[in-house]
Coordinates of C-alpha atoms and ligand atoms in Angstrom, one line a residue:
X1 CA 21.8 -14.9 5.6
X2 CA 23.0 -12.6 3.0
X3 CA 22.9 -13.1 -0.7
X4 CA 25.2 -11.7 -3.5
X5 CA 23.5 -12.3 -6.5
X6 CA 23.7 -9.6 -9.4
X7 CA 20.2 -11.7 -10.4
X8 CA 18.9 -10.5 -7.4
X9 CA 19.8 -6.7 -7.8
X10 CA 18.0 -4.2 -5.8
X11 CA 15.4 -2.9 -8.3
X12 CA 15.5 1.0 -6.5
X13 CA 19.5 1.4 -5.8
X14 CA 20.9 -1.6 -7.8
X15 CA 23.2 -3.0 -4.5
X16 CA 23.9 -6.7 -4.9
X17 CA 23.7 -7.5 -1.4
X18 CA 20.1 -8.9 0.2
X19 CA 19.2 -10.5 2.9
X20 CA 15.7 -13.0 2.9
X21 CA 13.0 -11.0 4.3
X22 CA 10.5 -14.0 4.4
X23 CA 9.1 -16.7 2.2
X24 CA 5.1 -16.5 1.2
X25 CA 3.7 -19.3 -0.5
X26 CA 7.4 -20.6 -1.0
X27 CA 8.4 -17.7 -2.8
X28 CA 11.7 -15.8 -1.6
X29 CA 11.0 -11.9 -0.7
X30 CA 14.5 -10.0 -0.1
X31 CA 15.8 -7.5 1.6
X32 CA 18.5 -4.9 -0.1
X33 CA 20.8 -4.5 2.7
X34 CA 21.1 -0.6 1.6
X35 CA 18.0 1.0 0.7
X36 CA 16.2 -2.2 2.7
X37 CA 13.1 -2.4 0.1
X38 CA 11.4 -6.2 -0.3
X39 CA 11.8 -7.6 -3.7
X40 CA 10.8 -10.4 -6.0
X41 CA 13.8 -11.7 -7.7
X42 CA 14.0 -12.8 -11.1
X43 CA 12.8 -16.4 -10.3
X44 CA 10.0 -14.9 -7.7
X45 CA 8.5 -12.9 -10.0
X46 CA 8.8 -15.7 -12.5
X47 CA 6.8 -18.3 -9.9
X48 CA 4.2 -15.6 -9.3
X49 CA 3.3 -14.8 -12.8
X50 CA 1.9 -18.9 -11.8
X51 CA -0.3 -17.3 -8.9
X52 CA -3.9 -16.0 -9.2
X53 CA -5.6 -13.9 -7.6
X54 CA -9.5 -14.2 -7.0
X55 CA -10.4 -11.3 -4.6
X56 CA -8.5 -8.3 -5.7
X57 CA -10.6 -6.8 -8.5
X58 CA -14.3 -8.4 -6.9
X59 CA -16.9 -4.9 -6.6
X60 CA -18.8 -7.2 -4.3
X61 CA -15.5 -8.1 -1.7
X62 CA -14.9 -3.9 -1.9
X63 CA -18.6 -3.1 -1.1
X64 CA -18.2 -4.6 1.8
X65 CA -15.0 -2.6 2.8
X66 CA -16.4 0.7 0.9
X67 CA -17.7 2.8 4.7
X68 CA -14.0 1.7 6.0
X69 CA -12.5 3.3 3.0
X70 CA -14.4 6.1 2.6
X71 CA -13.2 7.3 6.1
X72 CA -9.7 6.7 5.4
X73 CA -9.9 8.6 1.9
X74 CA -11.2 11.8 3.7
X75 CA -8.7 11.2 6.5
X76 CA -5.9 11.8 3.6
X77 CA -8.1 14.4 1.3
X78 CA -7.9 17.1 4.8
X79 CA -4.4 16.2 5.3
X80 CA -4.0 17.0 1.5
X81 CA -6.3 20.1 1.4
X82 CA -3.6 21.9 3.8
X83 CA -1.5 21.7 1.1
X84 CA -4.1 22.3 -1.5
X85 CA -7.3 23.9 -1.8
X86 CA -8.7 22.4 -5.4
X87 CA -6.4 21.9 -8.0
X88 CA -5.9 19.5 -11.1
X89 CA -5.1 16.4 -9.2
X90 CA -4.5 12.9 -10.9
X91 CA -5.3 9.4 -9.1
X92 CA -2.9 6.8 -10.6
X93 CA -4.4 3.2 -10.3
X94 CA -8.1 4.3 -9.2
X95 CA -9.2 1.1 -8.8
X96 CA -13.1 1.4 -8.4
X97 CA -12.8 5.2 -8.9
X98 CA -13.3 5.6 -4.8
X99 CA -10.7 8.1 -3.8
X100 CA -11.2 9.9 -7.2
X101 CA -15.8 10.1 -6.7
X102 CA -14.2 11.7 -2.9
X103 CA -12.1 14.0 -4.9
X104 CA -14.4 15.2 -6.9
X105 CA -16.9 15.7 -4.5
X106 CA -13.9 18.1 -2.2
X107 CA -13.8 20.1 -5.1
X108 CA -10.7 19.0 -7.0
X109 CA -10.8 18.7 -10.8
X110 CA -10.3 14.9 -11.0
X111 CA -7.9 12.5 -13.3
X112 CA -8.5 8.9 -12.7
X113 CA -6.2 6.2 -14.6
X114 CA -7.2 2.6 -14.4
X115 CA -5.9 0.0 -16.6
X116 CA -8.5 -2.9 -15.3
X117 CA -11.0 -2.5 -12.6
X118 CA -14.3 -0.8 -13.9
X119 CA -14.6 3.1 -12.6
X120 CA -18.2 2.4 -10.4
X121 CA -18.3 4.9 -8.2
X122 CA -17.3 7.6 -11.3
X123 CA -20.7 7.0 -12.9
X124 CA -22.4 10.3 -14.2
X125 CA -19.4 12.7 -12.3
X126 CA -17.2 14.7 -14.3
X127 CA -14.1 13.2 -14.0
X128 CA -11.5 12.5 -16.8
X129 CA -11.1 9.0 -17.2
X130 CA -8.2 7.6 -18.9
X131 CA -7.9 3.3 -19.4
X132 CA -4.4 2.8 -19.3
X133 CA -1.2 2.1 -17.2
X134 CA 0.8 4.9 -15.8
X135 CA 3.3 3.8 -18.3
X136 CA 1.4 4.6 -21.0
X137 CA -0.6 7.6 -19.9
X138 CA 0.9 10.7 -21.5
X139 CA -2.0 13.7 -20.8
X140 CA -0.5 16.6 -19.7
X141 CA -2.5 18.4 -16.9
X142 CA 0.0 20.3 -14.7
X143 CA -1.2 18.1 -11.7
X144 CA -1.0 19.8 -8.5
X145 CA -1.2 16.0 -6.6
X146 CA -0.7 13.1 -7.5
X147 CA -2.1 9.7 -6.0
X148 CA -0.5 6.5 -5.2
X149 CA -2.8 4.9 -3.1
X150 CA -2.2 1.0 -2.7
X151 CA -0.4 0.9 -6.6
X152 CA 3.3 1.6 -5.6
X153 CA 3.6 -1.9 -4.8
X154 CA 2.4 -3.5 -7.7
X155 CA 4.9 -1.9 -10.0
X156 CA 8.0 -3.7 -11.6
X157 CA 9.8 -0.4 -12.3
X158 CA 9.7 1.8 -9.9
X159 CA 12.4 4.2 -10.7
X160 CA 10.9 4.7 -14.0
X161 CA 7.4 5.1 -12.4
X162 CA 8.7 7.7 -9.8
X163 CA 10.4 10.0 -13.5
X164 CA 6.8 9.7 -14.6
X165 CA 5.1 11.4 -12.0
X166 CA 7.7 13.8 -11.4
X167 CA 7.2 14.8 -15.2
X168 CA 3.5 14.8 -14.8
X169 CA 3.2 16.8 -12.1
X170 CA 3.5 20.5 -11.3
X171 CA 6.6 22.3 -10.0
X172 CA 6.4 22.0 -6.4
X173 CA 3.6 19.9 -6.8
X174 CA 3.2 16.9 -4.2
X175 CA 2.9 13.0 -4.7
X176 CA 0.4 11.1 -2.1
X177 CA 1.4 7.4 -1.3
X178 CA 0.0 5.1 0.8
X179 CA 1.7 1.1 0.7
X180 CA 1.8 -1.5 3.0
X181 CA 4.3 -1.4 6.2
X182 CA 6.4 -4.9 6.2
X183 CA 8.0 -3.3 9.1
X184 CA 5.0 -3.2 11.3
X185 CA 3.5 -4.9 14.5
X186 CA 1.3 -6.5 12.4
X187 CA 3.8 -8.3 10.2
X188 CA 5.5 -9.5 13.4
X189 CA 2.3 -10.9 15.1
X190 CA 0.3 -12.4 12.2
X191 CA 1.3 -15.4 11.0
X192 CA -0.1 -14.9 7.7
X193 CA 0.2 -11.2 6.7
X194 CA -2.5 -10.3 4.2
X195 CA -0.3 -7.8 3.1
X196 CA 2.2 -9.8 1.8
X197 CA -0.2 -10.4 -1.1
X198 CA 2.2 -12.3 -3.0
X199 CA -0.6 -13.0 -5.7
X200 CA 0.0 -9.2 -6.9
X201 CA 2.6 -7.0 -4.6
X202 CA 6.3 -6.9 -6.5
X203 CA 7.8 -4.4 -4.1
X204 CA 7.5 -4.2 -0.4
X205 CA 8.1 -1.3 2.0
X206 CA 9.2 0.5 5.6
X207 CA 9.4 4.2 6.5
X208 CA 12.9 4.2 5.8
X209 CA 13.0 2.5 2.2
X210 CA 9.9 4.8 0.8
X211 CA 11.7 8.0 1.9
X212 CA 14.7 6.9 0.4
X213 CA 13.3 6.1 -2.7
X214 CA 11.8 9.6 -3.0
X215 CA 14.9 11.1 -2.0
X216 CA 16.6 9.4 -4.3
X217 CA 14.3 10.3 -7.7
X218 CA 14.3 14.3 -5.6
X219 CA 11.4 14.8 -3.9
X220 CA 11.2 15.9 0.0
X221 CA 9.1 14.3 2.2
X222 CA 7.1 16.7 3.6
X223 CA 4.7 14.5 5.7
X224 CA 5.2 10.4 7.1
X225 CA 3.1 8.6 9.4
X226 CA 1.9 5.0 9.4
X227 CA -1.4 3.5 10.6
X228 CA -4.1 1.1 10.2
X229 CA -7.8 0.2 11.1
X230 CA -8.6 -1.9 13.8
X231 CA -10.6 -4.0 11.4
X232 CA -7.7 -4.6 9.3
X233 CA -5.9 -5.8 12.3
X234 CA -8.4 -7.8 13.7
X235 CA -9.1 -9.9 10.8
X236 CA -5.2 -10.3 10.7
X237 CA -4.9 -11.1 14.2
X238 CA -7.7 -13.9 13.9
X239 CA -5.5 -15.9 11.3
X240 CA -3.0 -16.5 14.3
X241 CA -6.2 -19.0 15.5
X242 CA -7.0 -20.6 12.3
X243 CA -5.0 -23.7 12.7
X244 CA -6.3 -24.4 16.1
X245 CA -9.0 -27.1 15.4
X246 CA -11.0 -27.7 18.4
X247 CA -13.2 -24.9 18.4
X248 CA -13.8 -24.5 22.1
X249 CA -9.9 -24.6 22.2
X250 CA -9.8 -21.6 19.3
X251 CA -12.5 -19.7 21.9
X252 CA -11.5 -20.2 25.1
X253 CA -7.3 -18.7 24.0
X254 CA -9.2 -15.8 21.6
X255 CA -11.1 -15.1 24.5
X256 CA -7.7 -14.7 26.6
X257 CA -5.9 -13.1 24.3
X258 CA -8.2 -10.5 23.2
X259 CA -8.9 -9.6 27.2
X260 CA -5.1 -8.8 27.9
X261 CA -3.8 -8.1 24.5
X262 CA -6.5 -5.8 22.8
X263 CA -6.8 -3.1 25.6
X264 CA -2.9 -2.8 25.7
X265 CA -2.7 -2.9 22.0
X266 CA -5.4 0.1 21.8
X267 CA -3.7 2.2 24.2
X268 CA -0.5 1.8 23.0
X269 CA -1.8 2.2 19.3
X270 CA -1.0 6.1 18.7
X271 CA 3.1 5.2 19.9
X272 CA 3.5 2.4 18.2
X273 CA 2.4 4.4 15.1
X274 CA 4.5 7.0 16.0
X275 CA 7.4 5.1 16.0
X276 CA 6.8 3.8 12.6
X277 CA 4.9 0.1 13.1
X278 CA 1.6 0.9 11.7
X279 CA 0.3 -1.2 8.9
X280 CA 0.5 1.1 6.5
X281 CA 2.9 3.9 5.3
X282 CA 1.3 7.4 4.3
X283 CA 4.2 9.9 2.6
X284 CA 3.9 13.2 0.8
X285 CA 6.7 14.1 -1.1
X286 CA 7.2 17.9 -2.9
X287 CA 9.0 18.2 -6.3
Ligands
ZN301 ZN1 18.3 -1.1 -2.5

């Protein structure tokens, strides 16, 4: 189905043509048939404004994720550190101050901006804290990198976000993002994709809309790969089961699927990422 809608304008390349991607919790996400970034129209975004969200900003739902994390945050900081040693770097949307307390602790000279969640993990370290939306941040630092980790997706403007960075950081300076894949295997296999979280997420993305987008505001992608954890997919996976309700009935088929499925999956993983169905998108972009 395709829809031309100038209501439903692509909010990254402003084509009028969209296709539906899917409907969460009865709200329509599209699919620009150019650039092929998800998007909230103007009567989405209007329903979701309705949603809440329990979860996201709990310290107590991140503790229990915090090992998991951690390992993934170094996993970028070494792929980072190739590119740069220990400069200014700025992390945009720190959430529980994470990624920046890792930062720090590599020897970088830390920014964190966080509009809501309360900076834990930044207690007593000297890192520059700044309240605020990117929108409304205005230090000046000459960042060497920039951090998007999880955040590109919540914006409404991302155009205007991307100018932002550009302006904040450092000629030939690089921007980090990590977002959700709705391209992936995941997506395909789960019934209900956590990722979707309609509650929050505004934008949606695949490997070929996020390098588009930065090739569009200028940058060059310098590095892509997508992955995910095997927790992450797990815990996805399992939904698939949830609506079964006799439980021996929900064990005996978990029991068969996870013996055939899980070691093809897991040896198949590293190709399948390769070719761009991971759960999540990693990009750096230069200046
Ligand atoms: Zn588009």
């Amino acid at each position: 189905m395709t829809k031309k809608d100038t209501d439903c304008r692509c909010p990254v390349c402003f084509f009028d043509q969209s296709q539906l991607l899917v409907l969460v919790r009865s709200i329509p996400i599209y699919q620009c048939q150019h650039c092929q970034i998800g998007y909230l129209d103007k009567r989405g975004l209007k329903k979701q404004r309705k949603l809440k969200s329990n979860t996201f900003y709990d310290f107590s739902q991140y503790l229990i994720q915090e090992e998991r994390l951690r390992r993934r945050f170094r996993k970028i900081i070494s792929l980072v550190k190739k590119i740069n040693q220990n400069g200014q770097v700025l992390d945009v949307g720190a959430g529980f101050g994470l990624l920046a307390r890792e930062l720090y602790l590599h020897g970088y000279q830390v920014t964190a901006v966080e509009p809501k969640s309360r900076l834990e993990y930044l207690k007593g370290l000297k890192v520059k804290i700044f309240r605020t939306s990117l929108e409304n941040f205005s230090k000046k630092d000459n960042y060497q990198v920039i951090f998007l980790i999880d955040v590109l997706e919540h914006f409404s403007n991302l155009n205007k976000a991307l100018a932002k960075i550009k302006d904040l950081l450092a000629d030939g300076g690089v921007v980090v993002i990590q977002t959700p894949n709705y391209r992936s295997l995941m997506t395909r296999i789960c019934r209900n994709w956590s990722w979707w979280f309609i509650e929050e997420h505004k934008l949606f993305f695949n490997p070929i809309s996020l390098a588009f987008l930065l090739k569009k505001n200028s940058f060059e992608v310098i590095h892509l790969e997508t992955y995910e954890d095997l927790f992450e997919f797990k815990k996805n996976f399992d939904g698939n089961f949830a609506s079964i309700k006799s439980s021996w009935l929900r064990k005996i088929l978990k029991l068969v699927v996870y013996s055939f499925f899980f070691p093809c999956y897991l040896v198949f993983r590293p190709i399948l990422y390769r070719l761009g169905f991971g759960g999540l998108i990693l990009i750096l972009a230069k200046k």
